Coordinates of C-alpha atoms in Angstrom, one line a residue:
M1152 CA 76.7 70.7 30.7
L1153 CA 74.2 73.4 31.4
E1154 CA 76.8 75.8 32.9
R1155 CA 78.4 76.3 29.5
Y1156 CA 79.2 79.9 30.4
G1157 CA 80.0 79.3 34.0
H1158 CA 76.6 80.3 35.5
G1159 CA 73.1 79.0 36.2
G1160 CA 70.0 80.4 34.6
D1161 CA 71.1 79.7 31.0
L1162 CA 67.7 78.9 29.5
L1163 CA 68.9 79.0 25.9
T1164 CA 71.4 76.2 26.6
A1165 CA 68.6 74.3 28.4
E1166 CA 66.4 74.6 25.3
E1167 CA 69.2 73.3 23.1
K1168 CA 70.0 70.4 25.5
F1169 CA 66.6 69.2 26.3
G1170 CA 64.6 70.2 23.2
R1171 CA 61.9 72.1 25.2
S1172 CA 60.9 75.8 25.2
R1173 CA 62.4 77.9 27.9
E1174 CA 58.9 78.6 29.2
D1175 CA 58.6 74.9 30.1
F1176 CA 61.4 75.0 32.6
L1177 CA 61.4 75.6 36.4
D1178 CA 64.7 77.2 36.9
F1179 CA 66.3 76.4 40.3
S1180 CA 69.8 77.0 38.9
S1181 CA 69.8 80.8 39.5
N1182 CA 69.0 82.6 42.7
M1183 CA 66.5 85.4 41.9
N1184 CA 63.8 86.6 44.2
P1185 CA 60.6 84.7 43.1
L1186 CA 58.4 87.6 44.2
G1187 CA 59.9 90.1 41.9
P1188 CA 60.4 92.3 40.1
P1189 CA 58.6 95.0 42.1
E1190 CA 55.6 96.7 40.5
A1191 CA 57.7 99.9 39.9
V1192 CA 59.8 98.0 37.3
E1193 CA 56.7 97.3 35.1
N1194 CA 55.6 100.9 35.5
I1195 CA 58.9 102.2 34.3
L1196 CA 59.2 99.9 31.3
R1197 CA 55.6 100.7 30.3
N1198 CA 55.6 104.4 30.8
Q1199 CA 59.2 105.6 30.3
W1200 CA 60.5 103.5 27.5
R1201 CA 60.4 106.4 25.1
D1202 CA 63.0 108.2 27.2
I1203 CA 65.7 105.8 26.0
V1204 CA 66.4 108.4 23.3
K1205 CA 68.2 110.3 26.1
Y1206 CA 71.7 109.5 27.3
P1207 CA 71.9 108.2 30.8
D1208 CA 73.5 110.3 33.6
P1209 CA 77.2 109.4 33.3
A1210 CA 77.6 110.0 37.1
V1211 CA 74.5 108.1 38.1
R1212 CA 73.8 110.9 40.6
E1213 CA 70.2 110.2 41.5
L1214 CA 70.7 106.5 42.3
R1215 CA 74.0 107.2 44.1
G1216 CA 72.2 109.7 46.2
K1217 CA 69.5 107.3 47.2
I1218 CA 72.1 104.6 48.0
A1219 CA 73.9 107.2 50.2
V1220 CA 70.8 108.0 52.1
K1221 CA 69.6 104.4 52.5
Y1222 CA 72.9 103.0 53.8
G1223 CA 74.3 106.1 55.5
V1224 CA 77.5 106.5 53.4
P1225 CA 78.9 109.5 51.6
I1226 CA 78.0 109.7 47.9
E1227 CA 81.6 110.0 46.9
S1228 CA 82.2 106.6 48.3
I1229 CA 79.8 104.9 45.9
L1230 CA 80.3 103.7 42.3
V1231 CA 77.4 102.1 40.4
G1232 CA 78.2 99.5 37.8
N1233 CA 76.8 97.2 35.1
G1234 CA 76.1 94.4 37.6
A1235 CA 78.4 93.2 40.4
A1236 CA 80.6 91.4 37.7
E1237 CA 81.8 94.7 36.4
L1238 CA 82.7 96.0 39.9
I1239 CA 84.5 92.8 40.8
D1240 CA 86.7 93.3 37.7
L1241 CA 87.3 97.0 38.4
I1242 CA 88.3 96.5 42.0
V1243 CA 90.9 93.8 41.1
R1244 CA 92.2 96.0 38.3
V1245 CA 92.7 98.9 40.7
L1246 CA 94.2 96.9 43.6
K1247 CA 96.4 94.7 41.3
P1248 CA 97.1 92.1 44.1
G1249 CA 99.8 89.6 43.2
V1250 CA 98.1 86.9 45.2
T1251 CA 94.5 86.9 46.2
A1252 CA 93.1 84.5 48.8
L1253 CA 89.7 83.1 47.8
A1254 CA 87.4 80.8 49.8
R1255 CA 86.9 77.4 48.2
P1256 CA 84.2 76.9 47.0
S1257 CA 83.2 80.4 45.9
F1258 CA 81.8 82.4 43.0
S1259 CA 84.0 81.7 39.9
E1260 CA 84.1 85.3 38.7
Y1261 CA 86.4 86.3 41.6
E1262 CA 89.1 84.0 40.2
D1263 CA 88.4 85.0 36.7
A1264 CA 89.0 88.7 37.6
V1265 CA 92.2 87.8 39.4
H1266 CA 93.6 85.9 36.5
K1267 CA 92.6 88.6 34.0
A1268 CA 94.6 91.1 36.0
G1269 CA 97.6 88.8 36.0
G1270 CA 97.3 87.6 39.6
R1271 CA 97.5 84.3 41.3
V1272 CA 95.1 82.6 43.7
H1273 CA 95.6 81.2 47.2
N1274 CA 92.9 78.8 48.3
I1275 CA 91.1 79.2 51.7
P1276 CA 89.4 75.8 52.3
L1277 CA 85.8 75.7 53.5
H1278 CA 85.3 72.3 55.1
A1279 CA 82.2 70.2 54.9
R1280 CA 82.9 69.0 58.5
H1281 CA 82.4 72.6 59.6
N1282 CA 79.3 73.1 57.4
F1283 CA 81.5 75.3 55.2
V1284 CA 81.9 78.0 57.8
L1285 CA 85.2 80.0 57.4
Q1286 CA 87.8 79.0 60.1
K1287 CA 90.2 81.4 61.8
E1288 CA 93.3 79.3 61.3
D1289 CA 92.7 79.1 57.5
V1290 CA 92.4 82.9 57.4
Q1291 CA 95.6 83.4 59.4
E1292 CA 97.4 81.2 56.8
A1293 CA 95.8 83.2 54.0
F1294 CA 97.2 86.4 55.5
K1295 CA 100.8 85.0 55.1
Q1296 CA 100.2 83.8 51.6
S1297 CA 98.3 86.7 49.9
D1298 CA 98.1 90.4 49.2
A1299 CA 94.3 90.6 49.5
L1300 CA 91.3 88.5 50.6
F1301 CA 88.1 88.1 48.5
L1302 CA 85.2 86.7 50.4
G1303 CA 81.4 86.3 49.9
Q1304 CA 79.1 87.5 52.7
P1305 CA 77.2 85.2 52.4
N1306 CA 79.2 82.7 50.4
N1307 CA 78.0 81.4 47.0
P1308 CA 77.4 78.4 46.6
T1309 CA 77.2 77.4 50.3
G1310 CA 74.8 80.1 51.6
R1311 CA 76.8 80.6 54.8
L1312 CA 77.5 83.9 56.4
L1313 CA 80.9 84.7 57.7
P1314 CA 81.4 84.5 61.5
G1315 CA 80.7 88.1 62.6
G1316 CA 83.6 88.3 65.1
L1317 CA 86.1 86.8 62.6
L1318 CA 85.0 89.2 59.8
H1319 CA 85.6 92.2 62.0
E1320 CA 89.0 90.8 63.0
I1321 CA 89.9 90.5 59.4
A1322 CA 88.9 94.0 58.7
D1323 CA 90.8 95.3 61.7
T1324 CA 94.1 93.8 60.4
G1325 CA 94.4 96.3 57.5
H1326 CA 94.9 93.4 55.1
P1327 CA 93.0 94.4 51.9
L1328 CA 89.5 92.7 52.0
I1329 CA 87.0 92.6 49.1
L1330 CA 83.6 91.6 50.4
D1331 CA 80.8 90.5 48.1
E1332 CA 77.5 91.2 49.8
A1333 CA 75.4 90.4 46.7
F1334 CA 72.9 88.2 48.6
L1335 CA 73.0 90.0 52.0
D1336 CA 69.7 91.8 51.3
F1337 CA 67.9 88.4 51.9
V1338 CA 69.2 88.2 55.5
P1339 CA 66.8 89.7 58.1
R1340 CA 69.8 91.2 60.0
E1341 CA 71.2 92.8 56.9
S1342 CA 71.4 96.3 58.4
E1343 CA 73.4 95.0 61.3
L1344 CA 75.7 92.8 59.3
T1345 CA 76.6 95.0 56.3
M1346 CA 80.1 96.5 56.2
L1347 CA 79.1 99.3 53.8
R1348 CA 79.5 102.1 56.3
R1349 CA 82.9 100.9 57.4
A1350 CA 84.0 100.5 53.8
A1351 CA 83.2 104.1 53.0
V1352 CA 86.0 105.4 55.3
S1353 CA 88.4 102.5 55.2
P1354 CA 91.5 102.5 52.9
H1355 CA 91.5 98.6 52.7
L1356 CA 87.9 97.4 52.7
Y1357 CA 85.8 97.3 49.5
V1358 CA 82.1 96.1 49.6
I1359 CA 80.2 95.0 46.5
R1360 CA 76.4 94.9 46.4
S1361 CA 74.1 93.5 43.6
M1362 CA 70.6 94.9 43.0
T1363 CA 69.6 92.2 40.5
K1364 CA 69.1 89.3 42.9
F1365 CA 66.9 90.8 45.5
Y1366 CA 64.8 92.8 43.0
A1367 CA 64.8 90.0 40.4
V1368 CA 66.1 92.1 37.5
P1369 CA 69.2 90.3 36.2
G1370 CA 68.5 91.3 32.7
I1371 CA 69.0 95.0 33.7
R1372 CA 72.5 94.5 35.2
L1373 CA 72.9 96.7 38.2
G1374 CA 75.2 96.8 41.3
F1375 CA 77.3 99.2 43.3
V1376 CA 80.5 99.2 45.4
V1377 CA 81.3 101.2 48.5
A1378 CA 84.9 102.1 49.2
H1379 CA 87.2 105.0 50.2
P1380 CA 86.7 107.9 47.8
D1381 CA 90.2 107.6 46.5
I1382 CA 89.6 104.0 45.4
I1383 CA 86.2 105.0 43.9
R1384 CA 87.9 107.6 41.8
Q1385 CA 90.4 105.1 40.5
M1386 CA 87.7 102.6 39.6
G1387 CA 85.7 105.4 37.9
Q1388 CA 88.6 106.2 35.7
L1389 CA 88.8 102.6 34.5
Q1390 CA 85.0 102.3 34.0
V1391 CA 83.6 102.4 30.5
P1392 CA 81.5 105.7 30.0
W1393 CA 77.8 105.3 30.4
S1394 CA 78.3 101.8 31.9
V1395 CA 74.9 102.0 33.7
N1396 CA 72.1 102.5 31.2
F1397 CA 69.1 104.8 31.5
L1398 CA 66.5 102.1 32.4
A1399 CA 68.8 100.5 35.0
Q1400 CA 69.3 103.9 36.7
L1401 CA 65.5 104.5 36.8
I1402 CA 64.7 101.1 38.1
G1403 CA 67.4 101.2 40.8
S1404 CA 66.2 104.5 42.0
A1405 CA 62.6 103.3 42.1
V1406 CA 63.0 100.0 43.9
L1407 CA 65.7 100.8 46.4
N1408 CA 63.3 102.0 49.1
D1409 CA 60.4 99.7 48.4
E1410 CA 60.1 98.6 52.1
V1411 CA 56.9 96.6 51.5
F1412 CA 58.6 94.5 48.9
A1413 CA 61.6 94.0 51.2
E1414 CA 59.3 92.9 54.1
R1415 CA 57.4 90.5 51.9
T1416 CA 60.7 88.9 50.7
I1417 CA 62.0 88.4 54.2
A1418 CA 58.7 86.9 55.4
W1419 CA 58.6 84.5 52.4
L1420 CA 62.2 83.4 52.9
R1421 CA 61.9 83.0 56.7
E1422 CA 59.1 80.4 56.1
E1423 CA 60.3 78.8 52.9
N1424 CA 64.0 78.3 53.5
P1425 CA 63.6 75.9 56.5
W1426 CA 60.7 74.1 54.8
L1427 CA 62.7 73.4 51.7
R1428 CA 65.8 72.3 53.6
G1429 CA 63.7 69.9 55.7
E1430 CA 62.1 68.4 52.6
L1431 CA 65.5 68.0 50.9
A1432 CA 66.9 66.3 54.0
S1433 CA 63.9 63.9 54.1
L1434 CA 65.1 62.6 50.7
G1435 CA 68.3 61.4 52.2
L1436 CA 70.4 64.4 51.0
T1437 CA 73.0 66.1 53.1
V1438 CA 71.8 69.7 53.3
T1439 CA 74.1 72.5 54.2
P1440 CA 72.6 75.1 56.6
S1441 CA 71.7 78.1 54.6
D1442 CA 71.1 81.7 55.6
I1443 CA 69.6 82.9 52.4
N1444 CA 67.7 82.0 49.2
Y1445 CA 69.7 79.0 47.9
V1446 CA 70.6 75.6 49.4
L1447 CA 73.7 73.4 48.8
C1448 CA 73.0 69.7 48.9
S1449 CA 75.1 66.6 48.6
L1450 CA 74.0 63.2 47.3
P1451 CA 74.5 60.3 49.7
Q1452 CA 77.6 58.2 49.3
E1453 CA 75.6 55.2 48.2
S1454 CA 73.9 57.1 45.4
A1455 CA 74.4 55.8 41.9
L1456 CA 74.2 59.3 40.6
T1457 CA 76.6 62.2 40.3
A1458 CA 75.4 65.8 40.5
R1459 CA 75.9 66.1 36.8
E1460 CA 73.8 63.0 36.1
L1461 CA 71.1 64.3 38.5
Q1462 CA 71.1 67.6 36.7
Q1463 CA 70.5 65.7 33.4
K1464 CA 67.7 63.7 34.8
M1465 CA 66.0 66.7 36.4
G1466 CA 66.4 68.7 33.2
E1467 CA 64.5 65.9 31.4
H1468 CA 61.7 66.7 33.8
C1469 CA 62.0 70.4 32.9
I1470 CA 63.6 71.3 36.3
L1471 CA 67.0 73.0 36.2
I1472 CA 69.5 72.7 39.1
R1473 CA 73.1 73.8 39.5
D1474 CA 75.9 71.3 39.2
A1475 CA 77.9 72.6 42.2
S1476 CA 80.7 70.1 41.6
L1477 CA 81.9 72.8 39.1
F1478 CA 82.9 75.0 42.1
E1479 CA 86.5 74.2 43.1
G1480 CA 86.5 72.5 46.5
L1481 CA 83.3 70.5 46.0
T1482 CA 83.1 66.9 44.9
G1483 CA 80.9 65.4 42.2
S1484 CA 78.0 64.8 44.6
Y1485 CA 77.1 68.5 45.2
F1486 CA 74.3 70.4 43.6
R1487 CA 72.6 73.7 44.5
V1488 CA 69.0 74.8 44.3
A1489 CA 67.3 78.1 44.6
V1490 CA 64.5 78.7 47.1
K1491 CA 61.3 79.5 45.3
L1492 CA 57.6 79.8 46.0
R1493 CA 55.9 76.8 47.7
E1494 CA 54.2 75.4 44.6
D1495 CA 57.5 75.3 42.7
N1496 CA 59.4 73.9 45.7
E1497 CA 56.8 71.1 46.0
R1498 CA 57.4 70.3 42.3
L1499 CA 61.1 70.2 42.9
I1500 CA 60.8 67.8 45.8
S1501 CA 58.3 65.6 43.9
V1502 CA 60.6 65.2 40.9
L1503 CA 63.7 64.8 43.1
A1504 CA 62.0 62.0 45.0
E1505 CA 61.1 60.2 41.7
V1506 CA 64.6 60.6 40.3
L1507 CA 66.4 59.5 43.4
S1508 CA 64.2 56.6 44.3
P1509 CA 65.6 53.2 43.4
K1510 CA 63.9 51.5 40.5

């Protein structure tokens, strides 16, 4: 199993499993921007590495200030963290919900954080017959069964956005809502859809953003959360000092307003997402509509392969895919692939066609 630690992108495990160098693999198992990192990242690493002798700003003031200006939220409503994973953990530790309602399937770290805080999970089913779009009746049941909701906007691994009207209805109820917008930057209407401004003044809405996916710097670990200042203060009291290192702060401040990079990314995805989905469907796969930079697929019922077996065969061809059957709520036929540049996507389709074709 490639997801030994619960994630895609584990090239060291791929090396051990397939006996090839990590440079040999095309990694479709993690969802980073294939255009990145922006040029500013290389400049910082080349020219400012000597400054690591200095402590980072414990309050992350420069980056928080830039986030405040970009998204129109008060600086006191922002906490920057060592990736979205740290912030997920901190929010749950502050709120301490007895029962948290989670969409199924969804990112496993939500459940991990709930269990570490001693809580329980109530499942909100996402149905294949609805293309994994959240349904109002399932949310209404979740209100009765939970102390808080934790939802992805868009969801991982399905790539589906939440219905806009339903999301605002949920926020209007006053039921605590943790919203993970880690991939929302990839959506052209991101500025219309984000709930960051609402979260800054709401006592019951908490919005998490990742900076590592869009800017392709997962090794740096960087994200932020926007919530009411009282919640931000409580999270800050639990956060490890100097959680956000010097280089992460510099890089976050440098890339945040790179509008040219953002426009290139949106233009690439607008063209490549539908092309890849069409090619995957032409292979006989069931392809879930996706709003962002990854696609959830299901093998046909008559297939002799499971997703895990497909992952093994693709890995032997040095292509890594995500076994999505590991997400609770999905069967053994589901796998997920990132959207990459055309040449890489063509290679994916070519190898998939070879592996899936009957011998």
